[in-house]
Tab-separated table of C-alpha atoms in Angstrom:
chain	number	residue	atom	x	y	z
A	29	MET	CA	75.434	-19.637	-26.470
A	30	THR	CA	74.245	-17.704	-23.423
A	31	GLU	CA	76.729	-15.218	-21.996
A	32	PHE	CA	76.729	-15.187	-18.204
A	33	THR	CA	78.036	-12.424	-15.959
A	34	LYS	CA	81.553	-13.107	-14.726
A	35	ARG	CA	81.534	-13.129	-10.932
A	36	THR	CA	84.312	-11.124	-9.301
A	37	THR	CA	82.776	-10.784	-5.844
A	38	SER	CA	80.917	-13.181	-3.594
A	39	PRO	CA	78.949	-15.237	-4.317
A	40	PHE	CA	80.929	-17.094	-6.949
A	41	ARG	CA	79.441	-19.652	-9.344
A	42	TYR	CA	80.924	-22.472	-7.246
A	43	ASP	CA	81.084	-21.641	-3.596
A	44	VAL	CA	81.058	-23.031	-0.063
A	45	VAL	CA	79.168	-21.988	3.054
A	46	GLY	CA	82.176	-21.724	5.344
A	47	SER	CA	83.026	-24.499	7.779
A	48	PHE	CA	85.291	-27.481	7.084
A	49	LEU	CA	85.978	-30.727	8.910
A	50	ARG	CA	88.437	-30.229	11.770
A	51	PRO	CA	91.705	-32.135	11.261
A	52	GLN	CA	92.443	-34.770	13.904
A	53	GLN	CA	95.487	-32.769	15.007
A	54	LEU	CA	93.191	-29.844	15.845
A	55	LYS	CA	90.627	-32.033	17.602
A	56	ASP	CA	93.381	-33.561	19.724
A	57	ALA	CA	94.787	-30.153	20.633
A	58	ARG	CA	91.366	-28.826	21.648
A	59	ALA	CA	90.826	-31.869	23.858
A	60	GLN	CA	94.273	-31.446	25.430
A	61	PHE	CA	93.593	-27.754	26.090
A	62	ALA	CA	90.229	-28.570	27.690
A	63	GLN	CA	92.002	-31.018	29.998
A	64	GLY	CA	94.689	-28.483	30.915
A	65	GLN	CA	97.455	-30.455	29.191
A	66	ILE	CA	98.515	-27.642	26.838
A	67	SER	CA	98.384	-23.842	27.045
A	68	ARG	CA	96.191	-21.458	25.050
A	69	ASP	CA	99.310	-20.415	23.097
A	70	ASP	CA	99.988	-24.073	22.258
A	71	LEU	CA	96.429	-24.478	20.987
A	72	THR	CA	96.657	-21.277	18.962
A	73	GLN	CA	99.823	-22.534	17.254
A	74	VAL	CA	97.989	-25.711	16.188
A	75	GLU	CA	94.998	-23.669	14.992
A	76	ASP	CA	97.286	-21.359	13.021
A	77	GLN	CA	99.029	-24.214	11.215
A	78	CYS	CA	95.783	-26.055	10.473
A	79	ILE	CA	94.253	-22.878	9.045
A	80	ILE	CA	97.293	-22.218	6.844
A	81	ASP	CA	97.040	-25.808	5.546
A	82	LEU	CA	93.296	-25.368	4.944
A	83	ILE	CA	93.773	-22.142	2.996
A	84	LYS	CA	96.245	-23.907	0.685
A	85	LYS	CA	93.694	-26.686	0.072
A	86	GLU	CA	90.881	-24.202	-0.579
A	87	GLU	CA	93.002	-22.321	-3.085
A	88	ALA	CA	94.194	-25.553	-4.705
A	89	VAL	CA	90.607	-26.649	-5.300
A	90	GLY	CA	89.870	-23.323	-6.978
A	91	LEU	CA	87.766	-21.442	-4.433
A	92	HIS	CA	87.804	-17.682	-5.025
A	93	ALA	CA	86.625	-16.805	-1.497
A	94	VAL	CA	88.085	-18.841	1.357
A	95	THR	CA	87.417	-19.071	5.076
A	96	ASP	CA	89.390	-20.232	8.093
A	97	GLY	CA	87.051	-23.222	8.211
A	98	GLU	CA	85.775	-21.891	11.559
A	99	PHE	CA	88.694	-23.872	13.029
A	100	ARG	CA	88.965	-21.616	16.085
A	101	ARG	CA	85.317	-22.211	16.999
A	102	SER	CA	83.367	-24.892	18.789
A	103	TRP	CA	80.036	-23.698	17.354
A	104	TRP	CA	79.146	-21.812	14.195
A	105	HIS	CA	77.306	-19.169	16.246
A	106	LEU	CA	77.974	-19.336	19.991
A	107	ASP	CA	81.684	-18.485	19.790
A	108	PHE	CA	80.763	-15.197	18.129
A	109	LEU	CA	78.281	-14.381	20.876
A	110	TRP	CA	80.814	-15.306	23.577
A	111	GLY	CA	83.210	-12.816	21.961
A	112	LEU	CA	80.865	-9.880	22.587
A	113	GLN	CA	81.506	-7.730	25.646
A	114	GLY	CA	78.929	-8.408	28.358
A	115	VAL	CA	78.251	-11.993	27.222
A	116	GLU	CA	79.518	-15.209	28.810
A	117	LYS	CA	79.450	-18.898	27.959
A	118	ALA	CA	76.809	-20.748	29.973
A	119	GLN	CA	75.206	-24.139	30.353
A	120	ALA	CA	71.787	-24.419	28.704
A	121	GLU	CA	68.855	-26.242	30.227
A	122	GLU	CA	68.815	-28.470	27.142
A	123	GLY	CA	70.907	-28.899	24.006
A	124	TYR	CA	69.580	-28.096	20.545
A	125	VAL	CA	67.145	-30.779	19.435
A	126	PHE	CA	68.028	-32.441	16.130
A	127	HIS	CA	66.252	-35.237	14.284
A	128	ASP	CA	68.447	-38.041	15.586
A	129	GLU	CA	70.243	-36.567	18.591
A	130	ILE	CA	70.551	-33.638	20.992
A	131	SER	CA	73.607	-31.403	20.930
A	132	ARG	CA	75.803	-30.300	23.794
A	133	ALA	CA	73.857	-28.032	26.155
A	134	GLU	CA	75.625	-24.675	25.838
A	135	THR	CA	74.355	-21.143	25.329
A	136	ALA	CA	75.313	-17.474	25.784
A	137	LYS	CA	74.019	-15.294	28.594
A	138	VAL	CA	74.095	-11.549	29.187
A	139	VAL	CA	76.068	-10.661	32.333
A	140	VAL	CA	76.310	-6.875	31.824
A	141	LYS	CA	75.349	-4.434	29.058
A	142	VAL	CA	76.431	-5.709	25.651
A	143	SER	CA	78.948	-4.080	23.289
A	144	GLY	CA	81.254	-5.111	20.452
A	145	GLU	CA	84.747	-3.806	21.182
A	146	ASN	CA	87.825	-6.007	20.749
A	147	HIS	CA	85.986	-8.955	19.289
A	148	PRO	CA	88.388	-11.908	18.771
A	149	PHE	CA	86.997	-12.616	15.302
A	150	VAL	CA	88.712	-9.469	14.040
A	151	GLN	CA	92.139	-10.897	14.828
A	152	HIS	CA	91.037	-14.242	13.394
A	153	PHE	CA	90.151	-12.486	10.136
A	154	LYS	CA	93.482	-10.651	10.046
A	155	PHE	CA	95.357	-13.940	10.367
A	156	THR	CA	93.455	-15.540	7.478
A	157	GLN	CA	93.832	-12.434	5.331
A	158	ALA	CA	97.597	-12.480	5.920
A	159	HIS	CA	97.938	-16.029	4.583
A	160	VAL	CA	95.929	-16.014	1.343
A	161	SER	CA	97.440	-15.614	-2.098
A	162	ALA	CA	97.054	-12.391	-4.059
A	163	GLY	CA	93.591	-12.247	-5.588
A	164	THR	CA	91.998	-14.666	-3.128
A	165	GLN	CA	89.148	-13.165	-1.101
A	166	VAL	CA	88.464	-14.004	2.548
A	167	LYS	CA	84.872	-14.575	3.592
A	168	GLN	CA	84.076	-13.903	7.244
A	169	THR	CA	81.089	-15.832	8.599
A	170	ILE	CA	79.140	-14.744	11.676
A	171	PRO	CA	75.678	-15.587	13.007
A	172	SER	CA	72.964	-13.145	11.959
A	173	PRO	CA	71.635	-10.607	14.462
A	174	ALA	CA	68.327	-12.494	14.330
A	175	GLN	CA	70.136	-15.673	15.352
A	176	ALA	CA	71.739	-13.828	18.255
A	177	LEU	CA	68.376	-12.438	19.330
A	178	ALA	CA	66.806	-15.899	19.206
A	179	GLU	CA	69.580	-17.281	21.416
A	180	PHE	CA	69.334	-14.507	23.975
A	181	GLU	CA	65.541	-14.890	24.062
A	182	ARG	CA	65.767	-18.447	25.368
A	183	PRO	CA	63.981	-18.545	28.741
A	184	GLU	CA	67.165	-19.213	30.710
A	185	ASN	CA	68.784	-16.189	29.044
A	186	LEU	CA	65.962	-13.655	29.324
A	187	ALA	CA	66.676	-13.161	33.035
A	188	GLY	CA	70.051	-11.638	32.200
A	189	ILE	CA	68.495	-9.200	29.736
A	190	LYS	CA	65.823	-8.143	32.241
A	191	GLN	CA	68.501	-7.562	34.868
A	192	PHE	CA	70.402	-5.025	32.760
A	193	TYR	CA	67.797	-3.645	30.344
A	194	VAL	CA	64.485	-1.873	30.865
A	195	SER	CA	63.033	-3.534	27.769
A	196	LEU	CA	63.870	-5.978	24.993
A	197	ASP	CA	63.919	-3.019	22.592
A	198	ASP	CA	66.712	-1.423	24.623
A	199	PHE	CA	68.663	-4.665	24.504
A	200	CYS	CA	68.150	-4.969	20.740
A	201	ALA	CA	69.483	-1.433	20.296
A	202	ASP	CA	72.695	-2.382	22.107
A	203	LEU	CA	72.935	-5.649	20.153
A	204	VAL	CA	72.715	-3.708	16.886
A	205	LYS	CA	75.446	-1.315	18.082
A	206	ALA	CA	77.630	-4.278	19.082
A	207	TYR	CA	77.234	-5.844	15.622
A	208	ASN	CA	77.992	-2.488	13.994
A	209	GLN	CA	81.180	-2.230	16.051
A	210	VAL	CA	82.363	-5.721	15.093
A	211	ILE	CA	81.474	-5.321	11.418
A	212	GLY	CA	83.160	-1.900	11.338
A	213	ASP	CA	86.298	-3.361	12.913
A	214	LEU	CA	86.267	-6.239	10.410
A	215	TYR	CA	85.898	-3.759	7.543
A	216	ARG	CA	88.780	-1.642	8.809
A	217	ALA	CA	90.834	-4.859	8.994
A	218	GLY	CA	90.172	-5.421	5.285
A	219	CYS	CA	87.035	-7.581	5.267
A	220	ARG	CA	84.951	-7.046	2.132
A	221	THR	CA	82.860	-10.245	2.206
A	222	LEU	CA	80.620	-10.962	5.176
A	223	GLN	CA	78.125	-13.812	5.555
A	224	LEU	CA	75.302	-13.823	8.099
A	225	ASP	CA	74.415	-17.403	8.994
A	226	ASP	CA	70.784	-17.735	10.013
A	227	CYS	CA	68.720	-20.714	11.197
A	228	THR	CA	65.811	-18.602	12.434
A	229	TRP	CA	63.991	-18.638	9.091
A	230	GLY	CA	64.199	-22.419	8.787
A	231	ALA	CA	62.772	-22.741	12.288
A	232	LEU	CA	59.887	-20.353	11.552
A	233	ALA	CA	59.106	-22.190	8.313
A	234	ASP	CA	59.010	-25.497	10.201
A	235	TRP	CA	56.869	-24.200	13.046
A	236	HIS	CA	54.393	-22.625	10.625
A	237	GLU	CA	53.926	-25.877	8.713
A	238	HIS	CA	54.189	-28.079	11.801
A	239	PRO	CA	52.904	-26.279	14.935
A	240	GLU	CA	53.499	-29.486	16.863
A	241	HIS	CA	57.227	-28.896	16.402
A	242	ILE	CA	57.164	-25.564	18.239
A	243	PRO	CA	59.368	-25.949	21.327
A	244	ALA	CA	57.917	-25.502	24.767
A	245	TYR	CA	59.941	-22.303	25.266
A	246	GLY	CA	59.935	-18.890	23.775
A	247	ILE	CA	57.581	-18.861	20.801
A	248	ASP	CA	53.914	-19.769	20.349
A	249	ALA	CA	52.056	-20.146	17.067
A	250	ALA	CA	50.471	-16.684	17.327
A	251	ALA	CA	53.916	-15.104	17.675
A	252	LEU	CA	55.398	-16.440	14.422
A	253	ASP	CA	54.414	-13.409	12.353
A	254	ARG	CA	55.765	-11.070	15.033
A	255	ASN	CA	59.034	-12.990	14.996
A	256	LYS	CA	59.303	-12.684	11.220
A	257	GLU	CA	59.097	-8.923	11.625
A	258	ALA	CA	61.474	-8.816	14.590
A	259	PHE	CA	64.068	-10.909	12.774
A	260	VAL	CA	64.064	-8.954	9.516
A	261	GLU	CA	64.043	-5.664	11.427
A	262	ILE	CA	67.096	-6.454	13.547
A	263	ASN	CA	68.990	-7.875	10.556
A	264	ASN	CA	68.214	-4.774	8.497
A	265	ALA	CA	69.093	-2.459	11.377
A	266	VAL	CA	72.611	-3.911	11.278
A	267	LEU	CA	72.774	-3.934	7.466
A	268	GLN	CA	71.739	-0.298	7.140
A	269	GLY	CA	74.493	2.184	6.337
A	270	LEU	CA	77.300	-0.309	5.743
A	271	PRO	CA	80.094	0.630	3.297
A	272	ALA	CA	79.084	0.212	-0.351
A	273	ASP	CA	82.072	-2.045	-1.084
A	274	LEU	CA	81.240	-4.490	1.741
A	275	THR	CA	79.359	-7.456	0.256
A	276	VAL	CA	76.966	-8.983	2.780
A	277	ASN	CA	75.243	-12.277	2.018
A	278	THR	CA	73.149	-14.574	4.195
A	279	HIS	CA	72.921	-18.327	4.573
A	280	VAL	CA	69.642	-19.950	5.622
A	281	CYS	CA	69.768	-23.404	7.161
A	282	ARG	CA	67.541	-25.979	8.840
A	283	GLY	CA	70.166	-27.313	11.209
A	284	ASN	CA	73.449	-29.083	10.536
A	285	TYR	CA	74.919	-31.103	13.400
A	286	HIS	CA	76.781	-34.403	13.061
A	287	SER	CA	74.991	-35.091	9.741
A	288	THR	CA	71.539	-34.632	11.232
A	289	TRP	CA	69.004	-31.814	10.928
A	290	SER	CA	66.600	-29.799	13.043
A	291	ASN	CA	63.848	-28.255	10.914
A	292	ALA	CA	61.720	-29.068	7.881
A	293	GLY	CA	59.562	-26.799	5.756
A	294	GLY	CA	59.753	-24.818	2.522
A	295	TYR	CA	60.540	-21.118	2.150
A	296	ASP	CA	56.932	-20.161	1.332
A	297	TYR	CA	56.048	-18.744	4.753
A	298	VAL	CA	59.284	-16.785	5.228
A	299	ALA	CA	59.880	-15.618	1.624
A	300	ASP	CA	58.187	-12.379	2.643
A	301	PRO	CA	60.000	-10.662	4.378
A	302	LEU	CA	63.238	-12.660	4.014
A	303	PHE	CA	63.548	-12.486	0.225
A	304	THR	CA	61.500	-9.345	-0.286
A	305	ARG	CA	62.963	-7.073	2.401
A	306	GLU	CA	66.267	-8.275	3.861
A	307	ARG	CA	69.027	-5.968	2.621
A	308	VAL	CA	71.578	-8.588	1.608
A	309	ASN	CA	73.301	-9.171	-1.713
A	310	ALA	CA	72.686	-12.926	-1.936
A	311	PHE	CA	70.885	-15.818	-0.276
A	312	TYR	CA	72.692	-19.125	0.273
A	313	LEU	CA	69.750	-21.529	0.498
A	314	GLU	CA	69.507	-25.125	1.642
A	315	TYR	CA	68.011	-27.243	-1.152
A	316	ASP	CA	69.573	-30.687	-0.762
A	317	SER	CA	66.434	-32.517	0.372
A	318	GLU	CA	62.645	-32.429	0.198
A	319	ARG	CA	62.668	-30.706	3.591
A	320	ALA	CA	63.480	-27.433	1.813
A	321	GLY	CA	60.343	-27.493	-0.348
A	322	GLY	CA	60.091	-26.275	-3.930
A	323	PHE	CA	61.745	-23.466	-5.861
A	324	GLU	CA	58.548	-21.424	-6.264
A	325	PRO	CA	59.397	-18.981	-3.426
A	326	LEU	CA	62.496	-17.908	-5.397
A	327	ALA	CA	60.144	-15.882	-7.580
A	328	GLN	CA	59.989	-13.419	-4.677
A	329	VAL	CA	63.760	-12.792	-4.709
A	330	PRO	CA	64.412	-9.429	-6.428
A	331	ASP	CA	66.091	-9.805	-9.818
A	332	ASP	CA	69.173	-7.881	-8.695
A	333	LYS	CA	69.972	-10.362	-5.913
A	334	TYR	CA	71.778	-13.684	-6.176
A	335	VAL	CA	70.641	-17.089	-4.965
A	336	VAL	CA	73.271	-19.710	-4.153
A	337	VAL	CA	71.400	-22.984	-4.519
A	338	GLY	CA	72.592	-25.522	-1.937
A	339	LEU	CA	71.814	-28.644	-3.956
A	340	VAL	CA	74.821	-30.698	-2.867
A	341	THR	CA	74.593	-32.112	0.639
A	342	SER	CA	77.397	-31.685	3.155
A	343	LYS	CA	75.821	-34.325	5.416
A	344	SER	CA	77.031	-37.287	3.368
A	345	GLY	CA	80.148	-38.181	1.418
A	346	ARG	CA	78.172	-39.756	-1.409
A	347	LEU	CA	78.355	-37.722	-4.611
A	348	GLU	CA	75.051	-36.784	-6.175
A	349	ASP	CA	74.147	-37.433	-9.824
A	350	LYS	CA	75.535	-34.591	-11.905
A	351	ALA	CA	72.699	-34.606	-14.442
A	352	ALA	CA	70.146	-34.466	-11.626
A	353	ILE	CA	71.844	-31.414	-10.081
A	354	ILE	CA	71.895	-29.633	-13.451
A	355	ARG	CA	68.189	-30.411	-13.933
A	356	ARG	CA	67.483	-28.953	-10.493
A	357	LEU	CA	69.358	-25.769	-11.422
A	358	GLU	CA	67.249	-25.528	-14.569
A	359	GLU	CA	64.120	-25.902	-12.431
A	360	ALA	CA	65.290	-23.147	-10.085
A	361	ALA	CA	65.953	-20.916	-13.112
A	362	LYS	CA	62.224	-20.972	-13.900
A	363	PHE	CA	61.719	-18.791	-10.827
A	364	HIS	CA	64.952	-16.763	-10.663
A	365	PRO	CA	67.296	-15.978	-13.588
A	366	LEU	CA	70.056	-18.539	-14.175
A	367	ASP	CA	72.538	-15.663	-14.430
A	368	LYS	CA	71.644	-14.827	-10.809
A	369	LEU	CA	72.153	-18.387	-9.543
A	370	CYS	CA	75.247	-20.065	-8.108
A	371	LEU	CA	75.923	-23.516	-6.621
A	372	SER	CA	77.184	-24.647	-3.204
A	373	PRO	CA	76.717	-27.309	-0.543
A	374	GLN	CA	73.541	-26.786	1.496
A	375	CYS	CA	75.613	-25.961	4.589
A	376	GLY	CA	79.110	-26.163	5.989
A	377	PHE	CA	80.857	-29.478	6.517
A	378	SER	CA	81.360	-28.867	10.226
A	379	SER	CA	78.937	-26.356	11.727
A	380	THR	CA	80.171	-27.538	15.107
A	381	GLU	CA	83.528	-29.025	15.984
A	382	GLU	CA	82.002	-32.525	15.890
A	383	GLY	CA	81.670	-32.277	12.106
A	384	ASN	CA	79.456	-34.160	9.701
A	385	ILE	CA	79.933	-37.853	9.020
A	386	LEU	CA	82.165	-37.945	5.959
A	387	THR	CA	85.910	-38.033	5.333
A	388	GLU	CA	88.123	-35.088	4.454
A	389	GLU	CA	88.693	-36.640	1.019
A	390	GLN	CA	84.931	-36.841	0.463
A	391	GLN	CA	84.618	-33.209	1.577
A	392	TRP	CA	87.053	-32.002	-1.076
A	393	ASN	CA	85.496	-34.287	-3.692
A	394	LYS	CA	82.201	-32.481	-3.014
A	395	VAL	CA	83.832	-29.095	-3.620
A	396	ARG	CA	85.464	-30.320	-6.854
A	397	PHE	CA	82.111	-31.761	-7.938
A	398	ILE	CA	80.393	-28.405	-7.390
A	399	LYS	CA	83.110	-26.630	-9.380
A	400	GLU	CA	82.783	-29.129	-12.236
A	401	ILE	CA	79.028	-28.580	-12.461
A	402	ALA	CA	79.314	-24.798	-12.213
A	403	GLU	CA	81.846	-24.655	-15.029
A	404	GLU	CA	79.571	-26.831	-17.189
A	405	VAL	CA	76.505	-24.661	-16.506
A	406	TRP	CA	77.973	-21.142	-16.457
A	407	GLY	CA	81.258	-21.665	-18.302
């Protein structure tokens, strides 16, 4: 019988990406706050209780690294950007375009030079850390620096950068410093597991395979290679010099909004430099549909790095066939060692507060299903 390495740090053999469906109580409170019917303190009290309840459910289902479900956020990425100094919430010219619908039209704009002091996520982490059981790890999720750069490079946002910065390079230098400040503050608060969520690679893969999908703004076909370099460079600039006991992983997605998706295309085009050069410990990879392509690009992941294979969809409550998932893991193991593989959903259950179209019971059944498979495969 094969002996597999026992995982004591993230990623674990059965894992989750980070976000969970918002309870109705929380949705109601957010709506009441938006309408001025309750105070910020009232909303925070509801958030606190819902997060405490979530942590208990995560621990009960056997997760070794838990999150706050992103319950204090509206978006998986924008709330982090809004928490930076010098950045404000703004209306976008258009929402994010998904396969079946268009999201709310919100973005983040630079209104003065950017920095990372007093980021609210640090207090959010401290609250979660204070309510887990002994031995349970807390995973903090934030958008990758590349994702932040892509957002700030939207045409309606570039004006703000040009107003306060001589060049995009100068802005990127401040963005890196801001990330370093936030990550340092999280580390000093006790964070030892950080996840960089990143949709930029899925977008580049799509646009390389399907140039007709390239949006009218920002990027043209000739710029894709330059963007690959820019994205890996800014991610690595933030990852460089971090404490040795801070585990940093990344999650790569093709869009996850109300059970629909944004991009399609395998990892072939982005495997170099994403797998070959990005200085992370593990890659959480979407693999729940044909849109993600084959496992062949996993051969480019260095043998000392982990791949968390997102074979179970978070977009539907229907449980997959267990034997089929195990076969898919065996296929992936032809290109990256099985001992360096783990299993998770392809994305969170609620990347935005709208959430995917499944019930809370189905959500937890998915997590139990992943655990059951992982224990069968890795013991």
